[in-house]
Structure formats: structure tokens, C-alpha cells
Amino acid sequence: MNGRPYQLTQVIKLFQWICFMIFISRAYQHLFWDAPFRTLLWDESLLKGFIEFIMPISWVDYVTSPATDTVIQDLIRLNGLFYLLCAVISVFLHKLKPAWGYVILAGAFSLIFLAFLYTKEKFFNIGQFFEYSIQFSTPILLFVLVFREVRLAHFITATKVIVALTFICHGLYAIGYYPRPGSFVDMTINTLYVSEAVAHSLLFIAGLLDFIVAVLIFIPLCARPALYYMVVWGFLTATARLTANVYADFFWSSLHQWWFEFTVRLPHAMLPLAAIILITIYTRERYQMTFKT
């Protein structure tokens, strides 16, 4: 990282650890739990004709076959191993050749595909897809930081857009534009010990605040306070996965199920933090030249 200010090298390390958390969380999910591959591979309207053309079985036999389910589960686990590789590469990317960076980009596109599967599962609500913006975009940002020239001001803007998309789409669910997930309500009740009615009201207010801060981060005088709010709120929403779902009576089994739901959302706090650091560097140093490995 020769030629970079010390603060920027620290930012790169932060981006590396954000990517590590995203990839290791998805790796754990795919290796030990499940991923929505079946929402595509069991889509009768999309695949029935193709399956019956290439295979000597009916669609019913295909979807009910234990062998089919085994193949799908093996694909999920294979994807988990790929995410595990991406997690390791993320930590050492600044020391590796550019070819390894393309593995990280492939990981990003795999995360985009995963976001698509979750979106399909939610009847193609576009907000569902862009709620994962931080998760599938951060590896791309890391690749750019390490292997490409970029003007710092442009990079900060791109980071803000990614953060804003994530918070806006989260807010669309919180205010009820899309059906408010029962898990949101349950986490609010179990974490804050409030009634269901109060939980719905709090989520509506939180959704409005998501929209407000998503705008404020583009206003120079308001950007840092809004980003600090995002750091705190991102951390709290990630932590809620643990406080609402991990129980002392069966601590390890519930932690096994929910820890990766916490770590995969920590980047919702960490990327706004990275944006704060980048803005501080930009305003303090007026460092407007391009930076390059």
C-alpha cells in the first residue's frame, strides 16, 4: 500500500474485515443451515419444461426426489465453501496479486445472486434486493480500494449511496410499505419488552428515521451526525438478532442458529463508520488525488 496515507491503509483494513464478516457469515449459513436455492430450482413455472426435457422423469418426481434435494443441498454447501475461501482472501487481499481480487468479485456476484433469490422468495419486492446493498457491494468497494485508482470524493459518494439504499429499503419494511416482517415485531417485543402495538409504532418511527438519515448523509453539514446514527442503529439492529433469539436455557444451540445473523448485519454499522473516517480524511487532509496500491 505504498503511497497511501496511513489513515487510508487503516480504512482498507476496515473494509477487509467488513468483507470477512459478510463472507464468513454466509459461509456458516450455507454450510450448517440453508439458503433459498429451492425457490429457483423448484420453480415449476420456470423449470418444469426444461427439467422434463433433459431428464426422464416428471416434474413431481423431480421435486419429491431425495436425490434432487441432496444435489441442491450439496450446491448450497459448495457455495458455503466458496464464501469461506472469500473470507480468508479478504483478510489478506492487500498482500495478494490482483488475480485474487477477482475471486472477491466473484464472491460479490454470488452475494448478488443470493440477494436475487431472497427477492424472488419475497415476490420480487425490489426493496428486498437493495436491502442487501451493503453486503454485496462492499467486496466490490474493497477490490477498487486495493487494485484500482479512484478519486476519494467519488469513492465516498459511492459508499454513501450503498449505505443509503440499505437503510431506505430497511425503512420500507419498517413503515409497512412492504408487509412488515413478523421477525421485526418479535425482535422489538423481545428486546424492549413492549406490547405489539408499541412495537409497530416504534418500527414505523425507525423506518421514517431511516429515510431521513439516508438523505442527510448527502448534506455536508449533516453527513457525519447522520452516519453516526447509522452506526448506532446498524449495531442495534444486528444485536437484536441475538438479544431476541439467543436464550440462556439452550444458549449454544440458539447461538449456533443466530450468531451469523448478527455478524452478517454488523457491516450495516461498520460501512457507515468507514464513511465517517473517509470524510474525516477528506476534510482534514484535502486529499483529492487518486490513491493506488
mmCIF file of C-alpha atoms in Angstrom:
data_model
loop_
_atom_site.group_PDB
_atom_site.id
_atom_site.type_symbol
_atom_site.label_atom_id
_atom_site.label_comp_id
_atom_site.label_asym_id
_atom_site.label_seq_id
_atom_site.Cartn_x
_atom_site.Cartn_y
_atom_site.Cartn_z
ATOM 1 C CA MET A 1 0.000 0.000 0.000
ATOM 2 C CA ASN A 2 2.912 2.280 -0.698
ATOM 3 C CA GLY A 3 1.969 5.854 -1.431
ATOM 4 C CA ARG A 4 -1.204 5.845 0.641
ATOM 5 C CA PRO A 5 -1.724 7.986 3.744
ATOM 6 C CA TYR A 6 -1.702 5.946 6.957
ATOM 7 C CA GLN A 7 -5.408 6.638 7.580
ATOM 8 C CA LEU A 8 -6.351 5.166 4.210
ATOM 9 C CA THR A 9 -4.427 1.983 4.925
ATOM 10 C CA GLN A 10 -6.477 1.677 8.104
ATOM 11 C CA VAL A 11 -9.672 2.185 6.094
ATOM 12 C CA ILE A 12 -8.635 -0.611 3.753
ATOM 13 C CA LYS A 13 -8.137 -2.898 6.758
ATOM 14 C CA LEU A 14 -11.606 -1.963 7.970
ATOM 15 C CA PHE A 15 -13.072 -2.825 4.567
ATOM 16 C CA GLN A 16 -11.215 -6.134 4.662
ATOM 17 C CA TRP A 17 -12.769 -7.051 7.999
ATOM 18 C CA ILE A 18 -16.221 -5.962 6.847
ATOM 19 C CA CYS A 19 -15.888 -8.308 3.878
ATOM 20 C CA PHE A 20 -14.574 -11.053 6.136
ATOM 21 C CA MET A 21 -17.662 -10.770 8.339
ATOM 22 C CA ILE A 22 -20.010 -10.868 5.359
ATOM 23 C CA PHE A 23 -18.351 -13.878 3.757
ATOM 24 C CA ILE A 24 -17.764 -15.885 6.955
ATOM 25 C CA SER A 25 -21.382 -15.339 7.984
ATOM 26 C CA ARG A 26 -22.740 -16.511 4.651
ATOM 27 C CA ALA A 27 -20.294 -19.422 4.671
ATOM 28 C CA TYR A 28 -21.605 -20.555 8.054
ATOM 29 C CA GLN A 29 -25.194 -20.178 6.882
ATOM 30 C CA HIS A 30 -24.614 -22.262 3.760
ATOM 31 C CA LEU A 31 -22.520 -24.930 5.466
ATOM 32 C CA PHE A 32 -24.686 -25.502 8.535
ATOM 33 C CA TRP A 33 -28.139 -24.161 7.701
ATOM 34 C CA ASP A 34 -29.829 -23.360 4.415
ATOM 35 C CA ALA A 35 -30.106 -20.844 1.574
ATOM 36 C CA PRO A 36 -33.080 -20.163 -0.725
ATOM 37 C CA PHE A 37 -31.790 -22.119 -3.743
ATOM 38 C CA ARG A 38 -35.005 -24.129 -3.862
ATOM 39 C CA THR A 39 -37.045 -21.026 -4.555
ATOM 40 C CA LEU A 40 -35.415 -21.086 -8.002
ATOM 41 C CA LEU A 41 -34.693 -24.775 -8.531
ATOM 42 C CA TRP A 42 -38.224 -25.813 -7.532
ATOM 43 C CA ASP A 43 -39.955 -23.112 -9.573
ATOM 44 C CA GLU A 44 -42.407 -25.115 -11.686
ATOM 45 C CA SER A 45 -43.413 -22.252 -13.962
ATOM 46 C CA LEU A 46 -39.783 -21.597 -14.834
ATOM 47 C CA LEU A 47 -38.134 -25.007 -14.918
ATOM 48 C CA LYS A 48 -40.779 -27.692 -15.479
ATOM 49 C CA GLY A 49 -40.406 -27.805 -19.272
ATOM 50 C CA PHE A 50 -36.625 -27.753 -19.093
ATOM 51 C CA ILE A 51 -36.408 -30.470 -16.436
ATOM 52 C CA GLU A 52 -38.833 -32.789 -18.222
ATOM 53 C CA PHE A 53 -36.954 -32.212 -21.494
ATOM 54 C CA ILE A 54 -33.489 -33.086 -20.195
ATOM 55 C CA MET A 55 -34.440 -35.700 -17.588
ATOM 56 C CA PRO A 56 -36.529 -38.878 -17.999
ATOM 57 C CA ILE A 57 -38.749 -38.038 -15.019
ATOM 58 C CA SER A 58 -41.837 -35.948 -14.357
ATOM 59 C CA TRP A 59 -41.764 -32.622 -12.544
ATOM 60 C CA VAL A 60 -43.439 -34.212 -9.493
ATOM 61 C CA ASP A 61 -40.780 -36.910 -9.351
ATOM 62 C CA TYR A 62 -38.072 -34.249 -9.670
ATOM 63 C CA VAL A 63 -39.261 -32.099 -6.765
ATOM 64 C CA THR A 64 -40.038 -35.057 -4.476
ATOM 65 C CA SER A 65 -36.856 -36.999 -5.179
ATOM 66 C CA PRO A 66 -34.432 -37.272 -2.227
ATOM 67 C CA ALA A 67 -31.609 -37.313 -4.787
ATOM 68 C CA THR A 68 -32.687 -33.900 -6.097
ATOM 69 C CA ASP A 69 -32.758 -32.492 -2.592
ATOM 70 C CA THR A 70 -29.313 -33.919 -1.892
ATOM 71 C CA VAL A 71 -27.883 -32.292 -5.019
ATOM 72 C CA ILE A 72 -29.397 -28.931 -4.050
ATOM 73 C CA GLN A 73 -28.004 -29.218 -0.523
ATOM 74 C CA ASP A 74 -24.582 -30.104 -1.937
ATOM 75 C CA LEU A 75 -24.732 -26.996 -4.143
ATOM 76 C CA ILE A 76 -25.543 -24.876 -1.082
ATOM 77 C CA ARG A 77 -22.605 -26.339 0.848
ATOM 78 C CA LEU A 78 -20.270 -25.890 -2.105
ATOM 79 C CA ASN A 79 -21.278 -22.248 -2.206
ATOM 80 C CA GLY A 80 -20.544 -22.091 1.525
ATOM 81 C CA LEU A 81 -17.009 -23.359 0.912
ATOM 82 C CA PHE A 82 -16.564 -20.676 -1.743
ATOM 83 C CA TYR A 83 -17.682 -17.995 0.716
ATOM 84 C CA LEU A 84 -15.196 -19.406 3.238
ATOM 85 C CA LEU A 85 -12.419 -19.003 0.662
ATOM 86 C CA CYS A 86 -13.553 -15.422 0.005
ATOM 87 C CA ALA A 87 -13.489 -14.697 3.741
ATOM 88 C CA VAL A 88 -9.861 -15.815 4.023
ATOM 89 C CA ILE A 89 -8.816 -13.923 0.884
ATOM 90 C CA SER A 90 -10.498 -10.754 2.167
ATOM 91 C CA VAL A 91 -8.195 -10.583 5.181
ATOM 92 C CA PHE A 92 -5.013 -10.910 3.095
ATOM 93 C CA LEU A 93 -6.128 -9.206 -0.109
ATOM 94 C CA HIS A 94 -3.774 -6.223 0.259
ATOM 95 C CA LYS A 95 -0.822 -8.654 0.159
ATOM 96 C CA LEU A 96 -2.066 -10.744 -2.769
ATOM 97 C CA LYS A 97 -1.861 -10.446 -6.534
ATOM 98 C CA PRO A 98 -4.772 -8.865 -8.441
ATOM 99 C CA ALA A 99 -5.955 -12.285 -9.646
ATOM 100 C CA TRP A 100 -7.153 -12.996 -6.107
ATOM 101 C CA GLY A 101 -9.189 -9.812 -6.274
ATOM 102 C CA TYR A 102 -11.296 -11.371 -8.997
ATOM 103 C CA VAL A 103 -12.195 -14.166 -6.593
ATOM 104 C CA ILE A 104 -13.581 -11.484 -4.291
ATOM 105 C CA LEU A 105 -15.531 -10.019 -7.208
ATOM 106 C CA ALA A 106 -16.933 -13.486 -7.939
ATOM 107 C CA GLY A 107 -17.949 -13.624 -4.281
ATOM 108 C CA ALA A 108 -19.716 -10.291 -4.687
ATOM 109 C CA PHE A 109 -21.662 -11.590 -7.688
ATOM 110 C CA SER A 110 -22.553 -14.702 -5.704
ATOM 111 C CA LEU A 111 -23.948 -12.411 -2.998
ATOM 112 C CA ILE A 112 -25.918 -10.537 -5.675
ATOM 113 C CA PHE A 113 -27.372 -13.871 -6.793
ATOM 114 C CA LEU A 114 -28.240 -14.677 -3.179
ATOM 115 C CA ALA A 115 -29.984 -11.303 -2.865
ATOM 116 C CA PHE A 116 -31.919 -12.150 -6.040
ATOM 117 C CA LEU A 117 -33.031 -15.478 -4.524
ATOM 118 C CA TYR A 118 -34.256 -13.737 -1.368
ATOM 119 C CA THR A 119 -36.041 -11.190 -3.557
ATOM 120 C CA LYS A 120 -37.726 -13.940 -5.575
ATOM 121 C CA GLU A 121 -38.793 -15.535 -2.315
ATOM 122 C CA LYS A 122 -40.432 -12.191 -1.382
ATOM 123 C CA PHE A 123 -42.401 -11.919 -4.663
ATOM 124 C CA PHE A 124 -39.768 -9.696 -6.295
ATOM 125 C CA ASN A 125 -40.138 -6.744 -3.931
ATOM 126 C CA ILE A 126 -37.318 -4.576 -5.265
ATOM 127 C CA GLY A 127 -36.684 -3.208 -1.782
ATOM 128 C CA GLN A 128 -35.769 -6.703 -0.628
ATOM 129 C CA PHE A 129 -32.946 -6.841 -3.176
ATOM 130 C CA PHE A 130 -31.415 -3.460 -2.375
ATOM 131 C CA GLU A 131 -31.665 -4.064 1.372
ATOM 132 C CA TYR A 132 -28.604 -6.270 0.770
ATOM 133 C CA SER A 133 -26.690 -3.435 -0.945
ATOM 134 C CA ILE A 134 -24.027 -3.197 1.762
ATOM 135 C CA GLN A 135 -23.485 -6.941 1.773
ATOM 136 C CA PHE A 136 -22.963 -7.428 -1.959
ATOM 137 C CA SER A 137 -21.303 -4.060 -2.701
ATOM 138 C CA THR A 138 -18.629 -3.911 -0.013
ATOM 139 C CA PRO A 139 -16.449 -6.604 -1.666
ATOM 140 C CA ILE A 140 -16.551 -4.539 -4.860
ATOM 141 C CA LEU A 141 -15.510 -1.436 -2.922
ATOM 142 C CA LEU A 142 -12.644 -3.387 -1.366
ATOM 143 C CA PHE A 143 -11.477 -4.544 -4.793
ATOM 144 C CA VAL A 144 -11.499 -0.938 -6.035
ATOM 145 C CA LEU A 145 -9.594 0.286 -2.969
ATOM 146 C CA VAL A 146 -6.836 -2.276 -3.314
ATOM 147 C CA PHE A 147 -6.419 -2.682 -7.078
ATOM 148 C CA ARG A 148 -7.807 0.396 -8.835
ATOM 149 C CA GLU A 149 -7.258 4.125 -8.920
ATOM 150 C CA VAL A 150 -10.165 6.104 -7.543
ATOM 151 C CA ARG A 151 -10.768 9.697 -6.537
ATOM 152 C CA LEU A 152 -11.568 9.795 -2.843
ATOM 153 C CA ALA A 153 -14.580 12.091 -3.240
ATOM 154 C CA HIS A 154 -16.140 9.705 -5.763
ATOM 155 C CA PHE A 155 -15.464 6.722 -3.537
ATOM 156 C CA ILE A 156 -17.127 8.439 -0.576
ATOM 157 C CA THR A 157 -20.193 9.201 -2.709
ATOM 158 C CA ALA A 158 -20.441 5.574 -3.839
ATOM 159 C CA THR A 159 -20.182 4.400 -0.230
ATOM 160 C CA LYS A 160 -22.934 6.794 0.825
ATOM 161 C CA VAL A 161 -25.236 5.608 -1.963
ATOM 162 C CA ILE A 162 -24.772 1.977 -0.903
ATOM 163 C CA VAL A 163 -25.446 2.801 2.744
ATOM 164 C CA ALA A 164 -28.485 4.920 1.848
ATOM 165 C CA LEU A 165 -30.014 2.162 -0.302
ATOM 166 C CA THR A 166 -29.687 -0.339 2.527
ATOM 167 C CA PHE A 167 -31.313 1.949 5.085
ATOM 168 C CA ILE A 168 -34.088 3.133 2.745
ATOM 169 C CA CYS A 169 -35.071 -0.426 1.870
ATOM 170 C CA HIS A 170 -34.966 -1.459 5.515
ATOM 171 C CA GLY A 171 -37.217 1.516 6.214
ATOM 172 C CA LEU A 172 -39.726 0.407 3.559
ATOM 173 C CA TYR A 173 -40.361 -2.734 5.596
ATOM 174 C CA ALA A 174 -40.312 -0.905 8.922
ATOM 175 C CA ILE A 175 -43.022 1.600 7.912
ATOM 176 C CA GLY A 176 -45.158 -1.117 6.338
ATOM 177 C CA TYR A 177 -44.803 -0.142 2.674
ATOM 178 C CA TYR A 178 -43.980 -3.798 2.191
ATOM 179 C CA PRO A 179 -45.585 -6.239 4.653
ATOM 180 C CA ARG A 180 -43.809 -5.648 7.956
ATOM 181 C CA PRO A 181 -41.926 -8.852 8.828
ATOM 182 C CA GLY A 182 -43.143 -10.604 11.940
ATOM 183 C CA SER A 183 -39.493 -11.065 12.907
ATOM 184 C CA PHE A 184 -39.125 -7.260 13.142
ATOM 185 C CA VAL A 185 -42.054 -7.105 15.536
ATOM 186 C CA ASP A 186 -40.889 -10.096 17.573
ATOM 187 C CA MET A 187 -37.353 -8.713 17.930
ATOM 188 C CA THR A 188 -38.702 -5.356 19.099
ATOM 189 C CA ILE A 189 -41.008 -7.005 21.643
ATOM 190 C CA ASN A 190 -38.384 -9.454 22.931
ATOM 191 C CA THR A 191 -35.628 -6.842 23.128
ATOM 192 C CA LEU A 192 -37.543 -3.865 24.546
ATOM 193 C CA TYR A 193 -40.328 -5.757 26.376
ATOM 194 C CA VAL A 194 -43.090 -3.641 24.858
ATOM 195 C CA SER A 195 -46.552 -4.511 23.594
ATOM 196 C CA GLU A 196 -47.198 -5.441 19.978
ATOM 197 C CA ALA A 197 -48.924 -2.121 19.307
ATOM 198 C CA VAL A 198 -45.977 -0.174 20.695
ATOM 199 C CA ALA A 199 -43.582 -2.339 18.670
ATOM 200 C CA HIS A 200 -45.423 -1.457 15.448
ATOM 201 C CA SER A 201 -45.297 2.250 16.323
ATOM 202 C CA LEU A 202 -41.588 2.139 17.146
ATOM 203 C CA LEU A 203 -40.819 0.351 13.895
ATOM 204 C CA PHE A 204 -42.769 2.962 11.934
ATOM 205 C CA ILE A 205 -40.749 5.753 13.581
ATOM 206 C CA ALA A 206 -37.498 3.864 12.962
ATOM 207 C CA GLY A 207 -38.447 3.493 9.304
ATOM 208 C CA LEU A 208 -39.042 7.235 8.955
ATOM 209 C CA LEU A 209 -35.655 7.920 10.560
ATOM 210 C CA ASP A 210 -34.066 5.523 8.065
ATOM 211 C CA PHE A 211 -35.382 7.696 5.236
ATOM 212 C CA ILE A 212 -34.300 10.947 6.900
ATOM 213 C CA VAL A 213 -30.700 9.912 7.594
ATOM 214 C CA ALA A 214 -30.416 8.402 4.105
ATOM 215 C CA VAL A 215 -30.970 11.929 2.763
ATOM 216 C CA LEU A 216 -28.928 13.763 5.393
ATOM 217 C CA ILE A 217 -25.705 11.860 4.635
ATOM 218 C CA PHE A 218 -25.569 13.713 1.299
ATOM 219 C CA ILE A 219 -25.727 17.130 3.009
ATOM 220 C CA PRO A 220 -22.173 18.034 4.098
ATOM 221 C CA LEU A 221 -23.102 19.703 7.402
ATOM 222 C CA CYS A 222 -25.352 16.810 8.390
ATOM 223 C CA ALA A 223 -23.445 13.873 6.949
ATOM 224 C CA ARG A 224 -21.361 12.856 9.937
ATOM 225 C CA PRO A 225 -24.138 13.072 12.570
ATOM 226 C CA ALA A 226 -26.434 11.074 10.271
ATOM 227 C CA LEU A 227 -23.723 8.470 9.704
ATOM 228 C CA TYR A 228 -23.103 8.217 13.452
ATOM 229 C CA TYR A 229 -26.805 7.485 13.868
ATOM 230 C CA MET A 230 -26.477 4.777 11.220
ATOM 231 C CA VAL A 231 -23.534 3.246 13.059
ATOM 232 C CA VAL A 232 -25.541 3.034 16.281
ATOM 233 C CA TRP A 233 -28.754 1.880 14.608
ATOM 234 C CA GLY A 234 -26.942 -0.665 12.456
ATOM 235 C CA PHE A 235 -25.266 -2.105 15.543
ATOM 236 C CA LEU A 236 -28.542 -2.227 17.481
ATOM 237 C CA THR A 237 -30.474 -3.954 14.697
ATOM 238 C CA ALA A 238 -27.662 -6.503 14.349
ATOM 239 C CA THR A 239 -27.518 -7.084 18.108
ATOM 240 C CA ALA A 240 -31.292 -7.541 18.229
ATOM 241 C CA ARG A 241 -30.809 -10.843 16.381
ATOM 242 C CA LEU A 242 -29.016 -12.109 19.485
ATOM 243 C CA THR A 243 -30.970 -10.410 22.257
ATOM 244 C CA ALA A 244 -34.291 -11.579 20.823
ATOM 245 C CA ASN A 245 -33.326 -15.111 19.832
ATOM 246 C CA VAL A 246 -30.473 -16.429 21.997
ATOM 247 C CA TYR A 247 -31.698 -17.974 25.240
ATOM 248 C CA ALA A 248 -29.740 -18.951 28.340
ATOM 249 C CA ASP A 249 -31.608 -22.286 28.669
ATOM 250 C CA PHE A 250 -30.270 -23.522 25.318
ATOM 251 C CA PHE A 251 -27.518 -20.999 24.777
ATOM 252 C CA TRP A 252 -25.210 -22.869 22.399
ATOM 253 C CA SER A 253 -27.893 -24.233 20.095
ATOM 254 C CA SER A 254 -29.603 -20.845 19.777
ATOM 255 C CA LEU A 255 -26.240 -19.089 19.325
ATOM 256 C CA HIS A 256 -25.357 -21.632 16.627
ATOM 257 C CA GLN A 257 -28.530 -20.623 14.791
ATOM 258 C CA TRP A 258 -28.305 -16.875 15.223
ATOM 259 C CA TRP A 259 -24.684 -15.661 15.562
ATOM 260 C CA PHE A 260 -24.199 -15.369 11.794
ATOM 261 C CA GLU A 261 -27.430 -13.338 11.542
ATOM 262 C CA PHE A 262 -25.694 -10.882 13.879
ATOM 263 C CA THR A 263 -22.325 -10.779 12.130
ATOM 264 C CA VAL A 264 -23.757 -10.544 8.604
ATOM 265 C CA ARG A 265 -25.549 -7.347 9.698
ATOM 266 C CA LEU A 266 -22.666 -5.763 11.592
ATOM 267 C CA PRO A 267 -21.469 -4.254 8.270
ATOM 268 C CA HIS A 268 -24.629 -2.116 8.385
ATOM 269 C CA ALA A 269 -22.836 -0.307 11.223
ATOM 270 C CA MET A 270 -19.272 -0.735 10.002
ATOM 271 C CA LEU A 271 -19.671 0.690 6.496
ATOM 272 C CA PRO A 272 -21.179 3.974 7.798
ATOM 273 C CA LEU A 273 -18.220 4.067 10.212
ATOM 274 C CA ALA A 274 -15.848 3.666 7.262
ATOM 275 C CA ALA A 275 -17.652 6.531 5.521
ATOM 276 C CA ILE A 276 -17.139 8.752 8.581
ATOM 277 C CA ILE A 277 -13.404 8.006 8.574
ATOM 278 C CA LEU A 278 -13.151 8.676 4.838
ATOM 279 C CA ILE A 279 -14.996 12.001 5.187
ATOM 280 C CA THR A 280 -12.694 12.978 8.064
ATOM 281 C CA ILE A 281 -9.619 12.213 5.948
ATOM 282 C CA TYR A 282 -11.029 14.155 3.028
ATOM 283 C CA THR A 283 -11.937 17.252 5.017
ATOM 284 C CA ARG A 284 -8.786 17.257 7.165
ATOM 285 C CA GLU A 285 -6.193 16.437 4.535
ATOM 286 C CA ARG A 286 -7.994 17.684 1.434
ATOM 287 C CA TYR A 287 -6.579 14.538 -0.066
ATOM 288 C CA GLN A 288 -8.151 14.756 -3.525
ATOM 289 C CA MET A 289 -5.559 12.928 -5.584
ATOM 290 C CA THR A 290 -6.194 9.355 -6.641
ATOM 291 C CA PHE A 291 -4.833 6.603 -4.458
ATOM 292 C CA LYS A 292 -3.426 3.361 -5.759
ATOM 293 C CA THR A 293 -1.700 0.262 -4.486
#
